[in-house]
Amino acid sequence: MSLYAAYLEEIETRKTQGLHPKPIDDDALTREIVAQIKDPQHPHHAESVNFFIYNTLPGTTRAAGVKAAFLKEIVLGDVDVSDISVAFAFELLSHMKGGPSVEVLLDLALGDDQEIATQAAEVLKTQVFLYDADTARLKAAHEAGNPVAADILKSYADAEFFTKLPEIEDSIQVVTYIAAEGDISTDLLSPGNQAHSRSDRELHGKCMISPEAQQEIQALQQQHPDKRVMLIAEKGTMGVGSSRMSGVNNVALWTGKQASPYVPFVNFAPVVAGTNGISPIFLTTVGVTGGIGVDLKNWVKKVGSDGNPIINNDGNPILEQKYSVETGTVLTINTKDKKLFDETGAKELVDMSSSFTPQKVEFMKAGGSYAIVFGKKLQSVACETLGIPLKSAFAPSKEISHAGQGLTAVEKIFNANAVGVEPGTILHAGSDARVSVNIVGSQDTTGLMTSQELEAMAAMTLSPTVDGAYQSGCHTASVWDLKAQANTPKLMAFMHKFGLITARDPKDVYHSMTDVIHKVLNDITVDDWAIIIGGDSHTRMSKGVAFGADSGTVALALATGEATMPIPETVKVTFKGAMADHMDFRDVVHATQAQMLQQFGDNVFQGRVIEVHIGTLLADQAFTFTDWSAEMKAKASICISEDDTLVGSLEIAKARIQIMIDKGMDNSAKMLAGLIAIADKRISEIKSGTKPALTPDANAKYFAEVVVDLDAIIEPMIADPDVNNADVSKRYTHDTIRPISHYGAEKKVDLGFVGSCMVHKGDVKIVAQMLRNLESTYGEVAFNAPLVVAAPTYNIIDELKEEGDWAVLQKYSGFEFDDTAPKNTARTEYENILYLERPGCNLCMGNQEKAAKGDTVLATSTRLFKGRVVEDADGKTGESLLASTPVVVLSAILGRTPTLEEYKTAVEGIDLTKFAPPLEKPAGTLSAHF
């Protein structure tokens, strides 16, 4: 069967799913289509022309190379296609973004035919995705006296690719659609269990919210064809949980505008809103697509005569509505006044200044942030080539500098990595910053989208300024099913060729690694002054400052080695008191959130950097705090460590990087060896005193300071989804933190899970030691609920085997993963036994393994949203409660939450993850696990 015949068969199959033909990215199929176009008598000629024009993907896809070459033939007159004129061929080239299309346009513009060269030049003047090889060709032609090259460079120097674009509308009318009440997780917009389809945008769009919601949105569009649908989180924050480019893509697919008539299912400019605004990482993704994020503030705390909020019986402030955004309400966004009005435009509802900063308006005008990033670089290169001063066409970066004010840790890192700033300039929070990125991570359920974004921006290789870049395989590690078998090798091959260290070798030279991406990034971050960008909201390292990002921002960091963002405000977190012996550091993490809410009422962490003074806690254990900061809705977190502790953490990182090298994972550029060299240099600086561990200035200014009282943490704590709260908006947040005594030892637990990025080696040792203790006391251990254990890395398992702990776990396990015969179907039922699962994310993701519907799960993971670990059953609501490892293990054995005394007995003599505030330095501060 020909590829084209197979494609037609696939089209018929997709029709049964209500889908259009899948966009073409394959070169061989495109060549077959081109051959049919060249034959006017071919029975599929007309159909092939249609596929070629409207369904062949641009950028650096393999199909794009064939398409660009054929369009060049048409322009040069080497082939005549009645359906595609020379002018139309140029138009199609103008929509192909870059890579092969820019190469063809340069060939034509710098060629001998003056008429063609002029037309090609006009198209090139609209393009921004040019790389060094492209601008080098223009420079060489200009220096050789080519007037067309000079004309193109002059246009670039004037940034006509941007200045000639139409301005955004003065007024935008929207019609509201309430997607849900309370915080909206990106799982609602792009469910984790549908991760396999994210690269097929139309298919993935079918999973947004629900079919009923999609129909309601379409009905609103039919009723209001001249308005844009605004998706709303009523009484909550939009886009919590993760950046998830696929979530924004889905919203844009249903409510946005088509980016190009010749590129299917790529939409932009969605409008999203929340009573409490948009989650910071999700808002970045909205900017990538040139969308608008609205902080509605339509519900406010009701205030009594004393000026204080009125509290209800549950201890929560009573909210009152300032204005309604009920589904179907028409509102007016005035982009010039930067305000939201009612339908008539007469009544002002809320200020929208933060939605229309000069930079965000540029994103909207250009159709997304990529064009601005590349446009700025292109204008600079053109001016440099022509030898003329740069007169930027773009809004100047906001630079905020307070004389005499010190720097927080994040301000220091941003200043150290700033690009394009005048020497001597000091930037404080609120400044717009363009910074170099040291470490970049891509994970496997968003990686295919990242590869698509790289192709769309015509990127071919990793930026040489990036120190380390890694592609993980952890999010799909649990089950080697047909979807993983189809997607993972393709992704790894692409990223390996691009220049990343990949978890799976395309040629199977080394054993596939399914280590959790955050753990790997934490190890390959070997400088506390580093900036890390990762394709997951839990990219929050305990060295340097890390930002979880959408797949597009990750692609941009990989391609350019840079990121652009405002310097966030900082909240300082310190500790007082002493940590009780029976408590685990996870309880300190939960207590931090609970005590912060008690102290401030509102979440002061949201959208800001948490600077946590961790002192002598090594990077692995400190990561538990930074990891959870995603659930605190913080933008990032920074650990302030003492010199000796940082050196210890770097030595551990070096050893683990060496293991990766020994396994054959280094690439031809010797990236991993380079990271060890960076670590050695940093250790030398710390030991010599020339550059101690990063600390803030004493006179740094913070948005707020939180002091956590360790003495107040007297029993283990659980983050509860509070699924029965009468106020729907209070469900599935991470703000309900309860002591175990709240449950009276009566909360039934259907499944326990120890795993995800929130655990380290010590947690798995705790599981083994608890089994030893119980066996010693009772002679045997019986599980009253299943316990799933998934170590985050293979290194941990290797070390546990050497130390004898793995044998204890094996003794009680009813299932142990086997890499020579991995599971090919997800487990749907569990027995009351211990399951030793493959390293990776496992239940935390919800895209492969899940608990049974309606289960109450107690887990060490990070996400308690419905649809992740659990789903509802008829008449029974699924619950995902989050706690420390010892609480989870004991609850699985008991089949219920324990009493405090049962817990204390079970952990007696076990070395839990200890912590003490910096400077107190009592004996035994460090965990004995390392």
Tab-separated table of N, CA, C and O in Angstrom, residues 236-338:
chain	number	residue	atom	x	y	z
A	236	GLY	N	-11.941	31.252	42.029
A	236	GLY	CA	-10.699	30.499	42.083
A	236	GLY	C	-9.636	31.079	41.170
A	236	GLY	O	-9.787	32.157	40.590
A	237	THR	N	-8.547	30.316	41.040
A	237	THR	CA	-7.422	30.687	40.192
A	237	THR	C	-7.427	29.805	38.954
A	237	THR	O	-7.627	28.596	39.054
A	238	MET	N	-7.199	30.387	37.800
A	238	MET	CA	-7.168	29.622	36.559
A	238	MET	C	-5.772	29.028	36.326
A	238	MET	O	-4.765	29.708	36.475
A	239	GLY	N	-5.753	27.745	35.964
A	239	GLY	CA	-4.518	27.114	35.517
A	239	GLY	C	-3.551	26.714	36.606
A	239	GLY	O	-2.341	26.762	36.397
A	240	VAL	N	-4.060	26.288	37.768
A	240	VAL	CA	-3.150	25.838	38.821
A	240	VAL	C	-2.642	24.439	38.479
A	240	VAL	O	-3.227	23.727	37.675
A	241	GLY	N	-1.555	24.069	39.111
A	241	GLY	CA	-1.047	22.710	38.944
A	241	GLY	C	0.134	22.611	38.007
A	241	GLY	O	1.127	22.010	38.329
A	242	SER	N	0.027	23.184	36.825
A	242	SER	CA	1.133	23.073	35.878
A	242	SER	C	0.989	24.128	34.798
A	242	SER	O	-0.051	24.774	34.673
A	243	SER	N	2.050	24.291	34.033
A	243	SER	CA	2.018	25.265	32.935
A	243	SER	C	1.147	24.730	31.807
A	243	SER	O	0.265	25.395	31.301
A	244	ARG	N	1.412	23.539	31.397
A	244	ARG	CA	0.663	22.759	30.426
A	244	ARG	C	0.249	23.538	29.176
A	244	ARG	O	-0.859	24.025	29.042
A	245	MET	N	1.178	23.630	28.254
A	245	MET	CA	0.918	24.259	26.964
A	245	MET	C	-0.295	23.639	26.284
A	245	MET	O	-1.076	24.327	25.627
A	246	SER	N	-0.471	22.326	26.475
A	246	SER	CA	-1.601	21.657	25.841
A	246	SER	C	-2.927	22.195	26.362
A	246	SER	O	-3.924	22.209	25.641
A	247	GLY	N	-2.935	22.650	27.635
A	247	GLY	CA	-4.150	23.245	28.182
A	247	GLY	C	-4.482	24.550	27.492
A	247	GLY	O	-5.635	24.808	27.113
A	248	VAL	N	-3.472	25.409	27.315
A	248	VAL	CA	-3.690	26.673	26.606
A	248	VAL	C	-4.026	26.403	25.142
A	248	VAL	O	-4.889	27.052	24.562
A	249	ASN	N	-3.341	25.419	24.541
A	249	ASN	CA	-3.651	25.070	23.152
A	249	ASN	C	-5.111	24.659	23.001
A	249	ASN	O	-5.780	25.020	22.027
A	250	ASN	N	-5.602	23.879	23.963
A	250	ASN	CA	-6.997	23.440	23.893
A	250	ASN	C	-7.957	24.609	24.039
A	250	ASN	O	-8.960	24.697	23.324
A	251	VAL	N	-7.657	25.502	24.992
A	251	VAL	CA	-8.519	26.677	25.153
A	251	VAL	C	-8.509	27.506	23.871
A	251	VAL	O	-9.547	27.975	23.394
A	252	ALA	N	-7.321	27.687	23.287
A	252	ALA	CA	-7.211	28.460	22.049
A	252	ALA	C	-7.934	27.762	20.901
A	252	ALA	O	-8.565	28.408	20.054
A	253	LEU	N	-7.855	26.428	20.884
A	253	LEU	CA	-8.511	25.673	19.820
A	253	LEU	C	-10.015	25.899	19.831
A	253	LEU	O	-10.653	26.047	18.783
A	254	TRP	N	-10.588	25.967	21.030
A	254	TRP	CA	-12.036	26.122	21.151
A	254	TRP	C	-12.477	27.582	21.166
A	254	TRP	O	-13.609	27.886	20.788
A	255	THR	N	-11.614	28.481	21.612
A	255	THR	CA	-12.067	29.872	21.797
A	255	THR	C	-11.197	30.916	21.115
A	255	THR	O	-11.551	32.089	21.099
A	256	GLY	N	-10.032	30.515	20.583
A	256	GLY	CA	-9.096	31.492	20.028
A	256	GLY	C	-9.272	31.719	18.534
A	256	GLY	O	-10.306	31.406	17.937
A	257	LYS	N	-8.201	32.256	17.939
A	257	LYS	CA	-8.203	32.583	16.517
A	257	LYS	C	-7.160	31.733	15.800
A	257	LYS	O	-6.110	31.431	16.362
A	258	GLN	N	-7.438	31.349	14.543
A	258	GLN	CA	-6.507	30.522	13.788
A	258	GLN	C	-5.262	31.338	13.447
A	258	GLN	O	-5.353	32.465	12.956
A	259	ALA	N	-4.104	30.753	13.709
A	259	ALA	CA	-2.848	31.473	13.498
A	259	ALA	C	-2.557	31.673	12.023
A	259	ALA	O	-2.042	32.717	11.618
A	260	SER	N	-2.864	30.685	11.200
A	260	SER	CA	-2.633	30.762	9.763
A	260	SER	C	-3.671	29.907	9.056
A	260	SER	O	-3.975	28.803	9.512
A	261	PRO	N	-4.206	30.369	7.920
A	261	PRO	CA	-5.182	29.537	7.203
A	261	PRO	C	-4.561	28.277	6.631
A	261	PRO	O	-5.280	27.355	6.239
A	262	TYR	N	-3.217	28.227	6.589
A	262	TYR	CA	-2.527	27.098	5.972
A	262	TYR	C	-1.886	26.161	6.994
A	262	TYR	O	-1.141	25.264	6.627
A	263	VAL	N	-2.177	26.388	8.265
A	263	VAL	CA	-1.644	25.525	9.330
A	263	VAL	C	-2.819	25.077	10.194
A	263	VAL	O	-3.389	25.892	10.928
A	264	PRO	N	-3.210	23.822	10.117
A	264	PRO	CA	-4.419	23.371	10.823
A	264	PRO	C	-4.234	23.237	12.328
A	264	PRO	O	-3.165	22.836	12.804
A	265	PHE	N	-5.277	23.602	13.065
A	265	PHE	CA	-5.412	23.350	14.503
A	265	PHE	C	-4.368	24.068	15.361
A	265	PHE	O	-4.128	23.672	16.488
A	266	VAL	N	-3.741	25.110	14.832
A	266	VAL	CA	-2.847	25.952	15.620
A	266	VAL	C	-3.535	27.298	15.789
A	266	VAL	O	-3.580	28.102	14.862
A	267	ASN	N	-4.109	27.506	16.963
A	267	ASN	CA	-4.819	28.741	17.266
A	267	ASN	C	-4.055	29.552	18.300
A	267	ASN	O	-3.166	29.034	18.976
A	268	PHE	N	-4.406	30.802	18.425
A	268	PHE	CA	-3.744	31.668	19.394
A	268	PHE	C	-4.756	32.636	19.983
A	268	PHE	O	-5.944	32.608	19.656
A	269	ALA	N	-4.275	33.488	20.874
A	269	ALA	CA	-5.059	34.573	21.478
A	269	ALA	C	-6.270	34.115	22.285
A	269	ALA	O	-7.357	34.682	22.161
A	270	PRO	N	-6.136	33.115	23.165
A	270	PRO	CA	-7.261	32.791	24.054
A	270	PRO	C	-7.421	33.863	25.126
A	270	PRO	O	-6.472	34.593	25.438
A	271	VAL	N	-8.622	33.957	25.685
A	271	VAL	CA	-8.872	34.866	26.813
A	271	VAL	C	-9.284	34.001	27.998
A	271	VAL	O	-10.284	33.285	27.928
A	272	VAL	N	-8.496	34.037	29.068
A	272	VAL	CA	-8.787	33.236	30.258
A	272	VAL	C	-8.826	34.150	31.472
A	272	VAL	O	-8.181	35.203	31.495
A	273	ALA	N	-9.589	33.746	32.472
A	273	ALA	CA	-9.779	34.617	33.631
A	273	ALA	C	-10.027	33.791	34.875
A	273	ALA	O	-10.434	32.629	34.804
A	274	GLY	N	-9.780	34.421	36.017
A	274	GLY	CA	-10.078	33.799	37.294
A	274	GLY	C	-10.405	34.859	38.314
A	274	GLY	O	-9.894	35.988	38.239
A	275	THR	N	-11.279	34.529	39.244
A	275	THR	CA	-11.571	35.459	40.341
A	275	THR	C	-10.275	35.885	41.022
A	275	THR	O	-10.074	37.056	41.335
A	276	ASN	N	-9.371	34.901	41.216
A	276	ASN	CA	-8.071	35.180	41.820
A	276	ASN	C	-6.960	35.171	40.775
A	276	ASN	O	-5.815	34.844	41.076
A	277	GLY	N	-7.317	35.508	39.556
A	277	GLY	CA	-6.317	35.631	38.512
A	277	GLY	C	-5.892	34.305	37.916
A	277	GLY	O	-6.612	33.303	37.967
A	278	ILE	N	-4.685	34.312	37.349
A	278	ILE	CA	-4.148	33.175	36.632
A	278	ILE	C	-2.896	32.694	37.351
A	278	ILE	O	-2.078	33.497	37.804
A	279	SER	N	-2.732	31.380	37.448
A	279	SER	CA	-1.518	30.824	38.023
A	279	SER	C	-0.307	31.334	37.248
A	279	SER	O	-0.345	31.399	36.020
A	280	PRO	N	0.773	31.726	37.940
A	280	PRO	CA	1.911	32.371	37.267
A	280	PRO	C	2.474	31.579	36.093
A	280	PRO	O	2.720	32.136	35.031
A	281	ILE	N	2.696	30.269	36.287
A	281	ILE	CA	3.296	29.497	35.201
A	281	ILE	C	2.325	29.336	34.040
A	281	ILE	O	2.723	29.282	32.882
A	282	PHE	N	1.030	29.270	34.339
A	282	PHE	CA	0.035	29.164	33.279
A	282	PHE	C	-0.065	30.488	32.524
A	282	PHE	O	-0.263	30.515	31.305
A	283	LEU	N	0.084	31.589	33.244
A	283	LEU	CA	0.012	32.905	32.617
A	283	LEU	C	1.145	33.094	31.617
A	283	LEU	O	0.965	33.714	30.567
A	284	THR	N	2.318	32.540	31.937
A	284	THR	CA	3.429	32.590	30.980
A	284	THR	C	3.045	31.889	29.688
A	284	THR	O	3.343	32.372	28.590
A	285	THR	N	2.367	30.769	29.807
A	285	THR	CA	1.944	30.010	28.636
A	285	THR	C	0.912	30.780	27.825
A	285	THR	O	0.917	30.726	26.592
A	286	VAL	N	0.039	31.477	28.513
A	286	VAL	CA	-0.940	32.317	27.820
A	286	VAL	C	-0.200	33.367	26.982
A	286	VAL	O	-0.569	33.653	25.840
A	287	GLY	N	0.882	33.923	27.535
A	287	GLY	CA	1.671	34.899	26.804
A	287	GLY	C	2.343	34.318	25.579
A	287	GLY	O	2.501	34.995	24.556
A	288	VAL	N	2.746	33.050	25.658
A	288	VAL	CA	3.365	32.384	24.515
A	288	VAL	C	2.427	32.423	23.307
A	288	VAL	O	2.869	32.556	22.169
A	289	THR	N	1.130	32.318	23.573
A	289	THR	CA	0.145	32.292	22.494
A	289	THR	C	-0.499	33.649	22.241
A	289	THR	O	-1.498	33.737	21.522
A	290	GLY	N	0.048	34.709	22.841
A	290	GLY	CA	-0.511	36.034	22.604
A	290	GLY	C	-1.894	36.211	23.186
A	290	GLY	O	-2.703	37.007	22.682
A	291	GLY	N	-2.195	35.480	24.254
A	291	GLY	CA	-3.516	35.544	24.868
A	291	GLY	C	-3.619	36.615	25.932
A	291	GLY	O	-2.674	37.351	26.223
A	292	ILE	N	-4.796	36.682	26.539
A	292	ILE	CA	-5.075	37.669	27.582
A	292	ILE	C	-5.475	36.927	28.854
A	292	ILE	O	-6.366	36.077	28.832
A	293	GLY	N	-4.809	37.249	29.942
A	293	GLY	CA	-5.166	36.687	31.244
A	293	GLY	C	-5.778	37.774	32.111
A	293	GLY	O	-5.227	38.874	32.224
A	294	VAL	N	-6.929	37.497	32.698
A	294	VAL	CA	-7.689	38.517	33.430
A	294	VAL	C	-7.820	38.137	34.902
A	294	VAL	O	-8.272	37.032	35.227
A	295	ASP	N	-7.445	39.066	35.766
A	295	ASP	CA	-7.658	38.913	37.209
A	295	ASP	C	-8.974	39.623	37.521
A	295	ASP	O	-9.035	40.844	37.629
A	296	LEU	N	-10.042	38.841	37.664
A	296	LEU	CA	-11.398	39.413	37.743
A	296	LEU	C	-11.680	40.145	39.050
A	296	LEU	O	-12.356	41.177	39.065
A	297	LYS	N	-11.231	39.569	40.169
A	297	LYS	CA	-11.520	40.151	41.482
A	297	LYS	C	-13.015	40.421	41.642
A	297	LYS	O	-13.420	41.437	42.217
A	298	ASN	N	-13.829	39.497	41.136
A	298	ASN	CA	-15.280	39.706	41.170
A	298	ASN	C	-15.920	39.231	42.475
A	298	ASN	O	-17.109	39.454	42.703
A	299	TRP	N	-15.146	38.557	43.324
A	299	TRP	CA	-15.601	38.203	44.666
A	299	TRP	C	-14.604	38.780	45.672
A	299	TRP	O	-13.388	38.633	45.495
A	300	VAL	N	-15.081	39.426	46.700
A	300	VAL	CA	-14.203	40.034	47.703
A	300	VAL	C	-14.667	39.612	49.096
A	300	VAL	O	-15.815	39.194	49.291
A	301	LYS	N	-13.765	39.721	50.050
A	301	LYS	CA	-14.108	39.368	51.424
A	301	LYS	C	-15.086	40.387	51.998
A	301	LYS	O	-14.884	41.599	51.870
A	302	LYS	N	-16.138	39.866	52.621
A	302	LYS	CA	-17.114	40.735	53.277
A	302	LYS	C	-16.505	41.246	54.581
A	302	LYS	O	-15.976	40.480	55.383
A	303	VAL	N	-16.579	42.546	54.778
A	303	VAL	CA	-15.924	43.186	55.926
A	303	VAL	C	-16.966	43.693	56.917
A	303	VAL	O	-18.004	44.247	56.529
A	304	GLY	N	-16.689	43.475	58.196
A	304	GLY	CA	-17.595	43.943	59.243
A	304	GLY	C	-17.354	45.398	59.580
A	304	GLY	O	-16.487	46.066	59.006
A	305	SER	N	-18.104	45.887	60.562
A	305	SER	CA	-17.995	47.296	60.957
A	305	SER	C	-16.626	47.626	61.533
A	305	SER	O	-16.203	48.789	61.539
A	306	ASP	N	-15.922	46.588	62.024
A	306	ASP	CA	-14.585	46.812	62.580
A	306	ASP	C	-13.503	46.823	61.508
A	306	ASP	O	-12.316	46.988	61.805
A	307	GLY	N	-13.925	46.606	60.241
A	307	GLY	CA	-12.960	46.625	59.152
A	307	GLY	C	-12.289	45.292	58.892
A	307	GLY	O	-11.498	45.155	57.954
A	308	ASN	N	-12.609	44.283	59.690
A	308	ASN	CA	-12.017	42.958	59.523
A	308	ASN	C	-12.949	42.040	58.744
A	308	ASN	O	-14.181	42.198	58.795
A	309	PRO	N	-12.395	41.051	58.031
A	309	PRO	CA	-13.235	40.115	57.289
A	309	PRO	C	-14.178	39.348	58.215
A	309	PRO	O	-13.802	38.979	59.333
A	310	ILE	N	-15.404	39.117	57.766
A	310	ILE	CA	-16.381	38.327	58.529
A	310	ILE	C	-16.124	36.852	58.231
A	310	ILE	O	-16.047	36.448	57.073
A	311	ILE	N	-16.001	36.053	59.292
A	311	ILE	CA	-15.644	34.640	59.144
A	311	ILE	C	-16.880	33.770	59.327
A	311	ILE	O	-17.718	34.027	60.196
A	312	ASN	N	-17.007	32.717	58.491
A	312	ASN	CA	-18.135	31.795	58.630
A	312	ASN	C	-17.801	30.690	59.626
A	312	ASN	O	-16.740	30.701	60.253
A	313	ASN	N	-18.716	29.719	59.742
A	313	ASN	CA	-18.542	28.652	60.741
A	313	ASN	C	-17.325	27.771	60.471
A	313	ASN	O	-16.803	27.116	61.378
A	314	ASP	N	-16.886	27.715	59.200
A	314	ASP	CA	-15.722	26.904	58.845
A	314	ASP	C	-14.413	27.643	59.025
A	314	ASP	O	-13.345	27.120	58.703
A	315	GLY	N	-14.492	28.879	59.499
A	315	GLY	CA	-13.281	29.661	59.678
A	315	GLY	C	-12.795	30.341	58.430
A	315	GLY	O	-11.682	30.875	58.391
A	316	ASN	N	-13.616	30.326	57.372
A	316	ASN	CA	-13.232	30.961	56.118
A	316	ASN	C	-13.931	32.314	55.971
A	316	ASN	O	-15.076	32.483	56.412
A	317	PRO	N	-13.273	33.284	55.334
A	317	PRO	CA	-13.918	34.579	55.115
A	317	PRO	C	-15.154	34.433	54.217
A	317	PRO	O	-15.158	33.646	53.280
A	318	ILE	N	-16.202	35.178	54.546
A	318	ILE	CA	-17.398	35.202	53.695
A	318	ILE	C	-17.122	36.118	52.507
A	318	ILE	O	-16.614	37.223	52.655
A	319	LEU	N	-17.439	35.635	51.315
A	319	LEU	CA	-17.210	36.413	50.106
A	319	LEU	C	-18.502	37.045	49.622
A	319	LEU	O	-19.580	36.468	49.760
A	320	GLU	N	-18.388	38.234	49.059
A	320	GLU	CA	-19.544	38.853	48.421
A	320	GLU	C	-19.169	39.248	47.002
A	320	GLU	O	-18.029	39.591	46.701
A	321	GLN	N	-20.153	39.182	46.126
A	321	GLN	CA	-19.917	39.387	44.704
A	321	GLN	C	-19.922	40.873	44.347
A	321	GLN	O	-20.877	41.582	44.633
A	322	LYS	N	-18.864	41.323	43.709
A	322	LYS	CA	-18.796	42.710	43.233
A	322	LYS	C	-19.561	42.864	41.919
A	322	LYS	O	-20.210	43.872	41.676
A	323	TYR	N	-19.407	41.876	41.049
A	323	TYR	CA	-20.144	41.883	39.776
A	323	TYR	C	-20.218	40.455	39.266
A	323	TYR	O	-19.415	39.604	39.640
A	324	SER	N	-21.199	40.183	38.430
A	324	SER	CA	-21.449	38.824	37.962
A	324	SER	C	-20.717	38.546	36.652
A	324	SER	O	-20.637	39.400	35.768
A	325	VAL	N	-20.173	37.321	36.566
A	325	VAL	CA	-19.600	36.843	35.307
A	325	VAL	C	-20.293	35.540	34.908
A	325	VAL	O	-19.710	34.658	34.285
A	326	GLU	N	-21.557	35.424	35.277
A	326	GLU	CA	-22.340	34.238	34.947
A	326	GLU	C	-22.204	33.917	33.469
A	326	GLU	O	-22.131	34.812	32.619
A	327	THR	N	-22.155	32.631	33.159
A	327	THR	CA	-22.005	32.203	31.769
A	327	THR	C	-22.996	32.929	30.858
A	327	THR	O	-24.186	33.001	31.151
A	328	GLY	N	-22.473	33.468	29.774
A	328	GLY	CA	-23.299	34.200	28.820
A	328	GLY	C	-23.294	35.702	29.012
A	328	GLY	O	-23.902	36.440	28.223
A	329	THR	N	-22.584	36.166	30.053
A	329	THR	CA	-22.498	37.612	30.295
A	329	THR	C	-21.547	38.246	29.272
A	329	THR	O	-20.446	37.745	29.049
A	330	VAL	N	-21.976	39.350	28.679
A	330	VAL	CA	-21.121	40.060	27.722
A	330	VAL	C	-20.390	41.185	28.447
A	330	VAL	O	-20.998	41.977	29.176
A	331	LEU	N	-19.067	41.226	28.277
A	331	LEU	CA	-18.227	42.242	28.895
A	331	LEU	C	-17.345	42.882	27.823
A	331	LEU	O	-17.160	42.322	26.741
A	332	THR	N	-16.807	44.036	28.154
A	332	THR	CA	-15.963	44.756	27.201
A	332	THR	C	-14.588	45.000	27.805
A	332	THR	O	-14.464	45.548	28.901
A	333	ILE	N	-13.559	44.566	27.083
A	333	ILE	CA	-12.174	44.844	27.482
A	333	ILE	C	-11.707	46.059	26.686
A	333	ILE	O	-11.660	46.020	25.454
A	334	ASN	N	-11.384	47.116	27.386
A	334	ASN	CA	-10.834	48.309	26.737
A	334	ASN	C	-9.314	48.229	26.853
A	334	ASN	O	-8.750	48.389	27.932
A	335	THR	N	-8.649	47.941	25.733
A	335	THR	CA	-7.208	47.711	25.771
A	335	THR	C	-6.417	49.006	25.921
A	335	THR	O	-5.250	48.964	26.329
A	336	LYS	N	-7.016	50.151	25.579
A	336	LYS	CA	-6.308	51.421	25.718
A	336	LYS	C	-6.368	51.920	27.168
A	336	LYS	O	-5.363	52.329	27.745
A	337	ASP	N	-7.574	51.863	27.752
A	337	ASP	CA	-7.710	52.254	29.156
A	337	ASP	C	-7.251	51.145	30.107
A	337	ASP	O	-7.107	51.373	31.312
A	338	LYS	N	-7.113	49.920	29.542
A	338	LYS	CA	-6.669	48.755	30.322
A	338	LYS	C	-7.635	48.472	31.467
A	338	LYS	O	-7.245	48.297	32.623
